[in-house]
Amino acid sequence: ARQFTEEAKRDAGTVQKPMTVGDAAEHYLAWYKDHRKAYRETENTVTAHILPVFGNTLIADLTTLSIRKWLDKLATTPPRRRTSMGVKQKFGDKAVTDNKKRARKSTANRILTVLKAILNKAFQDDLVRDDSVWRKVKPFANADEPITRFLTHAEATRLLNACRPDFRKLVMAALLTGAKYSELTRLK
């Protein structure tokens, strides 16, 4: 009971009414506009991906599982395409290749970063009590690193055949040595 009373006294001066994610996003975007660049892109991300799902949710009601499910859904949905105002949102093809799946996970990680920034700002400004729920959600691993792939012998042959004759020797040297263009042009 003493601990509860102590926490209530301490929290009485800091935490106000229960805050929704939408309120926190509004608070964050107001701060972001004055302190960071790329305001329009961040605002679009919040409007398109965060507010439709979590806008009316109280931050206190957020769960790690709900954020993780949202993140997984972001990674599996087709990418949004630029669409005119007033027209139904268009989407691209569903990711089927490993590289496209990695790219969708990378996009989901960037959107998660914006959500966490919104929630962390509310926590830092004493608008919410606890940040453990969203701290437990980890981004997809290795999603930001493109897949390294090497040319097959047939692909290398096709590349050489497509080059102009004067450039072909330089491309062959690059294929045989792995040297960069600038390194090859400096060779004597």
XYZ file of N, CA and C in Angstrom:
564
model
N 0.830 -1.198 0.000
C 0.000 0.000 0.000
C 0.868 1.253 0.000
N 1.971 1.209 0.786
C 2.882 2.365 0.817
C 3.514 2.600 -0.550
N 3.930 1.493 -1.182
C 4.539 1.616 -2.504
C 3.539 2.190 -3.502
N 2.299 1.738 -3.455
C 1.267 2.249 -4.352
C 1.039 3.737 -4.114
N 1.011 4.152 -2.836
C 0.817 5.563 -2.502
C 1.985 6.406 -2.989
N 3.203 5.887 -2.815
C 4.399 6.604 -3.290
C 4.341 6.804 -4.802
N 3.998 5.737 -5.543
C 3.906 5.831 -6.995
C 2.809 6.792 -7.419
N 1.692 6.769 -6.707
C 0.585 7.674 -7.040
C 0.989 9.122 -6.822
N 1.711 9.398 -5.732
C 2.177 10.771 -5.476
C 3.166 11.211 -6.549
N 4.088 10.310 -6.870
C 5.105 10.643 -7.860
C 4.471 10.856 -9.239
N 3.531 9.997 -9.596
C 2.901 10.072 -10.903
C 1.857 11.167 -11.011
N 1.370 11.670 -9.897
C 0.304 12.675 -9.936
C 0.738 13.937 -10.665
N 1.992 14.301 -10.549
C 2.465 15.518 -11.190
C 2.958 15.319 -12.609
N 3.092 14.071 -13.031
C 3.686 13.859 -14.346
C 2.710 13.311 -15.378
N 2.062 12.209 -15.077
C 1.211 11.560 -16.059
C -0.191 12.142 -15.996
N -0.687 12.622 -17.167
C -2.027 13.195 -17.217
C -3.031 12.126 -17.610
N -4.032 12.523 -18.347
C -5.095 11.616 -18.782
C -4.495 10.494 -19.623
N -5.198 9.373 -19.712
C -4.699 8.283 -20.558
C -4.503 8.780 -21.990
N -3.388 8.414 -22.576
C -3.023 8.915 -23.901
C -3.147 7.825 -24.941
N -3.709 8.182 -26.087
C -3.791 7.239 -27.201
C -2.538 7.366 -28.056
N -2.326 6.394 -28.914
C -1.200 6.448 -29.839
C -1.374 7.639 -30.783
N -2.621 7.941 -31.151
C -2.889 9.097 -32.004
C -2.478 10.402 -31.339
N -2.761 10.534 -30.032
C -2.339 11.728 -29.286
C -0.815 11.816 -29.236
N -0.184 10.677 -28.989
C 1.279 10.640 -28.932
C 1.879 10.984 -30.289
N 1.254 10.513 -31.363
C 1.746 10.818 -32.712
C 1.636 12.307 -32.990
N 0.534 12.905 -32.579
C 0.355 14.358 -32.760
C 1.422 15.126 -31.987
N 1.681 14.705 -30.746
C 2.716 15.323 -29.906
C 4.093 15.175 -30.560
N 4.382 13.980 -31.072
C 5.671 13.701 -31.696
C 5.860 14.520 -32.969
N 4.834 14.556 -33.817
C 4.956 15.283 -35.087
C 5.118 16.781 -34.867
N 4.493 17.320 -33.828
C 4.672 18.744 -33.509
C 6.130 19.005 -33.135
N 6.716 18.118 -32.340
C 8.129 18.251 -31.979
C 9.016 18.016 -33.198
N 8.692 17.002 -34.001
C 9.501 16.610 -35.150
C 9.618 17.743 -36.160
N 8.532 18.450 -36.362
C 8.505 19.531 -37.355
C 9.550 20.596 -37.048
N 9.797 20.847 -35.762
C 10.751 21.881 -35.348
C 12.184 21.376 -35.201
N 12.370 20.077 -35.040
C 13.695 19.571 -34.700
C 14.324 18.615 -35.702
N 13.585 18.160 -36.673
C 14.120 17.186 -37.621
C 13.751 17.553 -39.044
N 14.409 16.877 -40.000
C 14.085 17.029 -41.409
C 13.138 15.896 -41.801
N 12.714 15.868 -43.018
C 11.857 14.810 -43.566
C 10.533 14.710 -42.825
N 9.973 15.854 -42.449
C 8.707 15.874 -41.728
C 7.589 15.243 -42.558
N 7.507 15.590 -43.826
C 6.408 15.122 -44.682
C 6.432 13.592 -44.797
N 7.606 12.989 -44.978
C 7.709 11.541 -45.106
C 7.288 10.853 -43.811
N 7.714 11.417 -42.688
C 7.350 10.837 -41.398
C 5.855 10.961 -41.158
N 5.298 12.097 -41.485
C 3.861 12.298 -41.326
C 3.083 11.310 -42.206
N 3.544 11.097 -43.429
C 2.889 10.140 -44.318
C 2.963 8.721 -43.773
N 4.101 8.356 -43.212
C 4.254 7.028 -42.612
C 3.287 6.845 -41.450
N 3.205 7.854 -40.603
C 2.296 7.791 -39.453
C 0.857 7.673 -39.930
N 0.477 8.501 -40.892
C -0.898 8.516 -41.392
C -1.268 7.211 -42.097
N -0.345 6.660 -42.860
C -0.645 5.477 -43.667
C -0.557 4.166 -42.899
N 0.376 4.048 -41.968
C 0.652 2.748 -41.377
C 0.375 2.638 -39.879
N 0.501 3.726 -39.143
C 0.394 3.638 -37.682
C -0.996 4.020 -37.192
N -1.503 5.166 -37.620
C -2.802 5.632 -37.129
C -3.971 4.716 -37.492
N -4.025 4.141 -38.698
C -5.156 3.262 -38.987
C -5.254 2.055 -38.048
N -4.138 1.584 -37.552
C -4.139 0.398 -36.693
C -4.180 0.772 -35.213
N -3.333 1.718 -34.800
C -3.184 2.031 -33.381
C -3.706 3.411 -32.970
N -4.236 4.185 -33.888
C -4.603 5.574 -33.608
C -5.474 5.780 -32.385
N -6.500 4.954 -32.197
C -7.420 5.116 -31.069
C -7.079 4.225 -29.884
N -5.989 3.492 -29.959
C -5.583 2.586 -28.886
C -4.869 3.367 -27.788
N -5.262 3.138 -26.552
C -4.542 3.740 -25.434
C -3.148 3.119 -25.364
N -2.162 3.932 -25.094
C -0.794 3.412 -25.005
C -0.707 2.368 -23.895
N -1.446 2.581 -22.822
C -1.447 1.622 -21.719
C -2.026 0.271 -22.136
N -2.852 0.253 -23.191
C -3.460 -0.993 -23.660
C -2.630 -1.702 -24.722
N -1.551 -1.079 -25.173
C -0.683 -1.738 -26.159
C -0.040 -2.968 -25.539
N 0.113 -3.991 -26.355
C 0.821 -5.186 -25.899
C 1.954 -5.481 -26.881
N 2.947 -6.162 -26.385
C 4.060 -6.561 -27.237
C 3.556 -7.443 -28.374
N 2.612 -8.319 -28.069
C 2.063 -9.221 -29.082
C 1.326 -8.452 -30.177
N 0.560 -7.425 -29.808
C -0.176 -6.666 -30.830
C 0.785 -5.908 -31.750
N 1.853 -5.370 -31.190
C 2.838 -4.663 -32.015
C 3.565 -5.651 -32.916
N 3.913 -6.827 -32.388
C 4.612 -7.846 -33.177
C 3.722 -8.337 -34.325
N 2.422 -8.556 -34.057
C 1.509 -8.996 -35.121
C 1.397 -7.922 -36.200
N 1.329 -6.662 -35.789
C 1.259 -5.548 -36.741
C 2.514 -5.509 -37.600
N 3.673 -5.694 -36.970
C 4.944 -5.686 -37.692
C 5.003 -6.847 -38.692
N 4.571 -8.029 -38.265
C 4.559 -9.184 -39.169
C 3.620 -8.943 -40.347
N 2.471 -8.334 -40.083
C 1.521 -8.054 -41.159
C 2.106 -7.042 -42.138
N 2.809 -6.016 -41.616
C 3.468 -5.042 -42.497
C 4.458 -5.722 -43.426
N 5.182 -6.688 -42.899
C 6.223 -7.357 -43.684
C 5.650 -8.276 -44.748
N 4.399 -8.714 -44.588
C 3.830 -9.650 -45.553
C 2.842 -9.006 -46.526
N 2.420 -7.781 -46.250
C 1.484 -7.132 -47.173
C 2.231 -6.579 -48.381
N 1.569 -6.514 -49.524
C 2.213 -5.951 -50.714
C 2.544 -4.473 -50.506
N 3.563 -3.971 -51.194
C 3.938 -2.561 -51.029
C 2.868 -1.633 -51.601
N 2.707 -0.496 -50.944
C 1.773 0.518 -51.430
C 2.395 1.222 -52.638
N 1.557 1.602 -53.580
C 2.001 2.344 -54.754
C 1.463 3.759 -54.663
N 2.169 4.691 -55.286
C 1.686 6.069 -55.294
C 0.335 6.115 -55.993
N -0.601 6.769 -55.328
C -1.958 6.837 -55.828
C -2.448 8.268 -55.690
N -3.201 8.729 -56.660
C -3.744 10.088 -56.628
C -4.700 10.244 -55.459
N -4.854 11.489 -55.019
C -5.780 11.795 -53.926
C -7.200 11.447 -54.373
N -7.974 10.865 -53.482
C -9.359 10.542 -53.790
C -9.545 9.229 -54.528
N -8.449 8.575 -54.897
C -8.508 7.308 -55.612
C -8.147 6.201 -54.618
N -8.772 5.026 -54.790
C -8.489 3.909 -53.903
C -7.001 3.553 -53.948
N -6.427 3.291 -52.774
C -5.006 2.960 -52.668
C -4.666 1.748 -53.526
N -3.582 1.851 -54.295
C -3.116 0.739 -55.129
C -1.940 0.058 -54.431
N -1.804 -1.223 -54.696
C -0.732 -2.001 -54.099
C 0.035 -2.731 -55.184
N 1.300 -3.014 -54.905
C 2.133 -3.764 -55.833
C 1.900 -5.253 -55.666
N 2.765 -6.033 -56.283
C 2.661 -7.487 -56.196
C 3.179 -7.966 -54.847
N 2.620 -9.071 -54.389
C 3.069 -9.665 -53.136
C 4.508 -10.167 -53.299
N 5.317 -10.001 -52.269
C 6.716 -10.415 -52.321
C 6.819 -11.933 -52.320
N 7.474 -12.466 -53.354
C 7.654 -13.915 -53.427
C 9.132 -14.305 -53.427
N 9.999 -13.449 -53.941
C 11.428 -13.767 -53.942
C 12.030 -13.401 -52.592
N 13.159 -14.011 -52.288
C 13.835 -13.730 -51.014
C 14.216 -12.264 -50.897
N 14.679 -11.680 -52.002
C 15.104 -10.287 -51.959
C 13.918 -9.349 -51.715
N 12.783 -9.646 -52.318
C 11.602 -8.798 -52.105
C 11.051 -8.976 -50.694
N 11.125 -10.177 -50.159
C 10.696 -10.401 -48.769
C 11.605 -9.634 -47.814
N 12.916 -9.645 -48.106
C 13.858 -8.899 -47.277
C 13.552 -7.411 -47.339
N 13.225 -6.912 -48.539
C 12.911 -5.497 -48.702
C 11.649 -5.121 -47.928
N 10.634 -5.993 -47.926
C 9.411 -5.714 -47.162
C 9.708 -5.688 -45.665
N 10.571 -6.588 -45.211
C 10.954 -6.591 -43.792
C 11.722 -5.326 -43.440
N 12.565 -4.877 -44.353
C 13.308 -3.644 -44.130
C 12.359 -2.456 -44.008
N 11.348 -2.392 -44.864
C 10.345 -1.333 -44.791
C 9.586 -1.415 -43.474
N 9.209 -2.622 -43.080
C 8.507 -2.803 -41.803
C 9.382 -2.333 -40.641
N 10.678 -2.594 -40.700
C 11.597 -2.127 -39.652
C 11.620 -0.604 -39.573
N 11.620 0.069 -40.725
C 11.629 1.542 -40.722
C 10.341 2.100 -40.129
N 9.216 1.473 -40.427
C 7.940 1.933 -39.881
C 7.893 1.663 -38.381
N 8.425 0.515 -37.940
C 8.510 0.220 -36.505
C 9.347 1.271 -35.792
N 10.416 1.715 -36.430
C 11.265 2.745 -35.842
C 10.473 4.029 -35.595
N 9.608 4.391 -36.521
C 8.783 5.593 -36.348
C 7.809 5.397 -35.191
N 7.162 4.226 -35.115
C 6.242 3.956 -34.005
C 6.971 4.033 -32.669
N 8.144 3.408 -32.598
C 8.910 3.443 -31.343
C 9.351 4.865 -30.994
N 9.693 5.656 -32.002
C 10.080 7.049 -31.746
C 8.911 7.831 -31.153
N 7.717 7.605 -31.673
C 6.516 8.271 -31.146
C 6.306 7.891 -29.683
N 6.360 6.596 -29.410
C 6.116 6.116 -28.052
C 7.235 6.518 -27.097
N 8.469 6.497 -27.562
C 9.594 6.922 -26.719
C 9.519 8.405 -26.381
N 9.094 9.226 -27.327
C 8.938 10.665 -27.070
C 7.887 10.896 -25.992
N 6.781 10.169 -26.063
C 5.743 10.285 -25.032
C 6.284 9.835 -23.682
N 7.081 8.771 -23.668
C 7.668 8.297 -22.417
C 8.678 9.306 -21.855
N 9.540 9.844 -22.725
C 10.541 10.809 -22.277
C 9.919 12.098 -21.748
N 8.764 12.464 -22.290
C 8.087 13.680 -21.836
C 7.096 13.403 -20.711
N 7.206 12.226 -20.081
C 6.365 11.824 -18.953
C 4.878 11.840 -19.269
N 4.537 11.461 -20.486
C 3.130 11.362 -20.861
C 2.599 9.941 -20.670
N 3.515 8.989 -20.554
C 3.170 7.600 -20.239
C 4.163 7.087 -19.202
N 3.743 6.047 -18.484
C 4.553 5.555 -17.364
C 5.624 4.548 -17.742
N 5.292 3.663 -18.680
C 6.162 2.510 -18.902
C 6.472 2.359 -20.389
N 7.700 1.994 -20.693
C 8.094 1.788 -22.088
C 8.497 0.345 -22.383
N 8.247 -0.552 -21.448
C 8.720 -1.928 -21.616
C 7.990 -2.678 -22.721
N 6.745 -2.311 -23.006
C 5.962 -3.042 -24.019
C 6.618 -2.940 -25.382
N 6.925 -1.752 -25.840
C 7.496 -1.606 -27.190
C 8.992 -1.849 -27.218
N 9.657 -1.784 -26.061
C 11.089 -2.104 -26.049
C 11.325 -3.582 -26.323
N 10.338 -4.426 -26.003
C 10.484 -5.864 -26.205
C 10.360 -6.260 -27.675
N 9.769 -5.400 -28.495
C 9.583 -5.723 -29.914
C 10.884 -5.416 -30.653
N 11.454 -6.431 -31.227
C 12.717 -6.280 -31.953
C 12.448 -6.266 -33.456
N 13.221 -5.485 -34.213
C 13.052 -5.479 -35.677
C 13.531 -6.795 -36.279
N 13.154 -7.013 -37.529
C 13.602 -8.208 -38.238
C 15.120 -8.152 -38.394
N 15.762 -9.269 -38.150
C 17.225 -9.337 -38.259
C 17.641 -9.444 -39.722
N 18.768 -8.849 -40.051
C 19.381 -8.916 -41.383
C 18.465 -8.457 -42.508
N 17.502 -7.615 -42.213
C 16.582 -7.149 -43.253
C 17.163 -5.980 -44.035
N 18.096 -5.267 -43.469
C 18.642 -4.095 -44.140
C 19.849 -4.413 -45.010
N 20.316 -5.635 -44.946
C 21.473 -6.029 -45.734
C 21.005 -6.736 -47.002
N 21.313 -6.184 -48.168
C 20.898 -6.867 -49.395
C 21.609 -8.207 -49.537
N 20.987 -9.088 -50.251
C 21.556 -10.420 -50.455
C 22.719 -10.316 -51.438
N 23.863 -10.838 -51.030
C 25.036 -10.845 -51.898
C 24.921 -12.026 -52.851
N 25.055 -11.741 -54.116
C 24.916 -12.774 -55.126
C 26.034 -12.618 -56.147
N 26.532 -13.719 -56.643
C 27.601 -13.700 -57.625
C 27.066 -14.128 -58.983
N 27.676 -13.612 -60.034
C 27.273 -13.985 -61.383
C 27.665 -15.429 -61.673
N 26.801 -16.120 -62.381
C 27.156 -17.457 -62.845
C 28.083 -17.296 -64.055
N 28.673 -18.392 -64.478
C 29.573 -18.351 -65.631
C 28.810 -17.859 -66.869
N 27.592 -18.345 -67.048
C 26.785 -17.945 -68.216
C 26.439 -16.453 -68.151
N 26.109 -15.950 -66.969
C 25.783 -14.521 -66.818
C 27.008 -13.652 -67.094
N 28.183 -14.101 -66.617
C 29.418 -13.358 -66.864
C 29.738 -13.324 -68.364
N 29.514 -14.431 -69.042
C 29.748 -14.481 -70.494
C 28.808 -13.529 -71.225
N 27.533 -13.540 -70.840
C 26.561 -12.631 -71.462
C 26.936 -11.176 -71.213
N 27.415 -10.872 -70.000
C 27.837 -9.507 -69.681
C 29.000 -9.088 -70.576
N 29.982 -9.945 -70.707
C 31.143 -9.631 -71.553
C 30.727 -9.436 -73.012
N 29.826 -10.267 -73.507
C 29.373 -10.149 -74.894
C 28.576 -8.870 -75.122
N 27.945 -8.346 -74.082
C 27.138 -7.133 -74.217
C 27.990 -5.859 -74.152
N 29.237 -5.984 -73.697
C 30.115 -4.811 -73.558
C 30.705 -4.394 -74.902
N 30.994 -3.102 -74.993
C 31.726 -2.604 -76.164
C 33.125 -3.226 -76.134
N 33.751 -3.443 -77.297
C 35.072 -4.100 -77.345
C 36.135 -3.371 -76.511
N 36.116 -2.038 -76.503
C 37.139 -1.313 -75.749
C 36.922 -1.409 -74.242
N 35.718 -1.705 -73.806
C 35.394 -1.784 -72.378
C 35.441 -3.233 -71.878
N 35.429 -4.188 -72.811
C 35.344 -5.604 -72.471
C 36.525 -6.069 -71.628
N 37.749 -5.594 -71.934
C 38.933 -6.028 -71.172
C 38.859 -5.556 -69.719
N 38.332 -4.364 -69.525
C 38.193 -3.829 -68.163
C 37.168 -4.651 -67.370
N 36.063 -5.004 -68.000
C 35.035 -5.811 -67.326
C 35.583 -7.210 -67.022
N 36.332 -7.779 -67.952
C 36.917 -9.096 -67.715
C 37.898 -9.046 -66.544
N 38.713 -7.986 -66.482
C 39.641 -7.839 -65.358
C 38.877 -7.728 -64.045
N 37.762 -7.016 -64.044
C 36.952 -6.876 -62.834
C 36.370 -8.224 -62.418
N 35.896 -8.991 -63.379
C 35.331 -10.302 -63.072
C 36.396 -11.272 -62.553
N 37.583 -11.207 -63.106
C 38.646 -12.134 -62.707
C 39.306 -11.756 -61.388
N 39.365 -10.469 -61.083
C 40.087 -10.034 -59.879
C 39.175 -9.568 -58.743
N 37.975 -9.112 -59.063
C 37.104 -8.544 -58.038
C 37.473 -7.109 -57.696
N 38.380 -6.537 -58.467
C 38.819 -5.161 -58.216
C 37.735 -4.168 -58.632
N 37.746 -3.000 -57.982
C 36.806 -1.935 -58.321
C 37.247 -1.239 -59.604
N 36.330 -0.499 -60.212
C 36.610 0.226 -61.429
C 37.795 1.186 -61.226
N 37.765 1.918 -60.119
C 38.830 2.912 -59.878
C 40.188 2.227 -59.701
N 40.186 1.042 -59.067
C 41.435 0.296 -58.893
C 41.965 -0.193 -60.241
N 41.072 -0.637 -61.084
C 41.502 -1.136 -62.397
C 42.020 -0.010 -63.286
N 41.411 1.142 -63.244
C 41.854 2.251 -64.116
C 43.193 2.813 -63.669
N 43.567 2.604 -62.414
C 44.881 3.081 -61.942
C 46.004 2.117 -62.228
N 45.680 0.899 -62.636
C 46.718 -0.088 -62.900
C 47.563 0.320 -64.102
N 48.838 -0.012 -64.052
C 49.743 0.281 -65.136
C 50.309 -1.037 -65.641
